[in-house]
Amino acid sequence: MLKIVAEHGKCEGLGMCEAMADQFFEVGDDGVVQVLDETPPEADRQFVDAAVRACPVAALRLQD
């Protein structure tokens, strides 16, 4: 099962992930990403992967 993992200590709240996939990511008022759906459907893998790769500080990753 595909899972989104966020390393909150690395997150700088730049919001690239949210801009690309707002149904899966949200930058909170504290400036840290919140994963809204940790287990996205396989059909959304490419979409989520692009958002994860867009993170300039590599605070996100996908785990199978």
Coordinates of N, CA, C and O in Angstrom, one line a residue, residues 29-57:
D29 N -1.2 26.6 10.0 CA -0.8 27.9 10.5 C 0.6 27.9 11.1 O 1.2 29.0 11.3
D30 N 1.0 26.7 11.6 CA 2.3 26.6 12.2 C 3.5 26.5 11.1 O 4.6 26.4 11.5
G31 N 3.1 26.5 9.8 CA 4.1 26.5 8.8 C 4.6 25.1 8.5 O 5.7 25.0 7.9
V32 N 3.9 24.1 8.9 CA 4.4 22.7 8.8 C 3.3 21.9 8.0 O 2.1 22.1 8.2
V33 N 3.8 21.1 7.0 CA 2.9 20.4 6.2 C 2.1 19.3 7.0 O 2.6 18.7 7.9
Q34 N 0.8 19.2 6.7 CA 0.0 18.2 7.2 C -0.4 17.3 6.0 O -0.8 17.8 5.0
V35 N -0.3 16.0 6.2 CA -0.7 15.1 5.2 C -2.2 14.8 5.4 O -2.6 14.3 6.5
L36 N -3.1 15.1 4.5 CA -4.5 15.0 4.7 C -5.0 13.6 4.4 O -6.0 13.1 5.0
D37 N -4.3 12.8 3.6 CA -4.6 11.4 3.2 C -3.3 10.7 3.1 O -2.6 10.8 2.0
E38 N -2.9 10.0 4.1 CA -1.6 9.3 4.1 C -1.5 8.1 3.1 O -0.4 7.7 2.8
T39 N -2.6 7.6 2.8 CA -2.7 6.4 1.9 C -3.5 6.7 0.6 O -4.6 6.3 0.5
P40 N -2.9 7.5 -0.3 CA -3.6 7.8 -1.5 C -3.8 6.6 -2.4 O -3.0 5.6 -2.3
P41 N -4.8 6.6 -3.2 CA -5.1 5.5 -4.1 C -3.9 5.3 -5.1 O -3.3 6.3 -5.5
E42 N -3.7 4.1 -5.5 CA -2.6 3.9 -6.5 C -2.8 4.7 -7.8 O -1.9 5.1 -8.4
A43 N -4.1 4.9 -8.1 CA -4.4 5.7 -9.3 C -3.8 7.1 -9.3 O -3.6 7.8 -10.3
D44 N -3.6 7.6 -8.0 CA -3.1 9.0 -7.9 C -1.5 9.0 -7.6 O -1.0 10.1 -7.3
R45 N -0.9 7.9 -7.8 CA 0.6 7.8 -7.5 C 1.4 8.8 -8.3 O 2.2 9.5 -7.7
Q46 N 1.2 9.0 -9.6 CA 2.0 9.9 -10.4 C 1.8 11.3 -9.9 O 2.7 12.1 -9.8
F47 N 0.5 11.7 -9.6 CA 0.1 13.0 -9.1 C 0.8 13.3 -7.8 O 1.4 14.3 -7.6
V48 N 0.7 12.4 -6.8 CA 1.3 12.5 -5.5 C 2.8 12.5 -5.6 O 3.5 13.3 -4.9
D49 N 3.4 11.6 -6.4 CA 4.8 11.6 -6.6 C 5.4 12.9 -7.1 O 6.4 13.4 -6.6
A50 N 4.7 13.5 -8.0 CA 5.2 14.8 -8.5 C 5.2 15.9 -7.4 O 6.1 16.7 -7.3
A51 N 4.2 15.9 -6.6 CA 4.1 16.8 -5.5 C 5.2 16.6 -4.5 O 5.8 17.5 -4.0
V52 N 5.4 15.3 -4.2 CA 6.5 14.9 -3.2 C 7.9 15.4 -3.8 O 8.7 15.9 -3.1
R53 N 8.1 15.1 -5.0 CA 9.4 15.5 -5.7 C 9.6 17.0 -5.8 O 10.7 17.5 -5.8
A54 N 8.5 17.7 -5.7 CA 8.5 19.2 -5.8 C 9.0 19.9 -4.5 O 9.3 21.0 -4.5
C55 N 9.0 19.1 -3.4 CA 9.4 19.7 -2.1 C 10.9 20.1 -2.2 O 11.8 19.2 -2.3
P56 N 11.2 21.4 -2.1 CA 12.6 21.8 -2.2 C 13.5 21.4 -1.0 O 14.7 21.4 -1.2
V57 N 12.9 20.9 0.1 CA 13.8 20.5 1.2 C 13.7 19.0 1.5 O 14.2 18.5 2.5

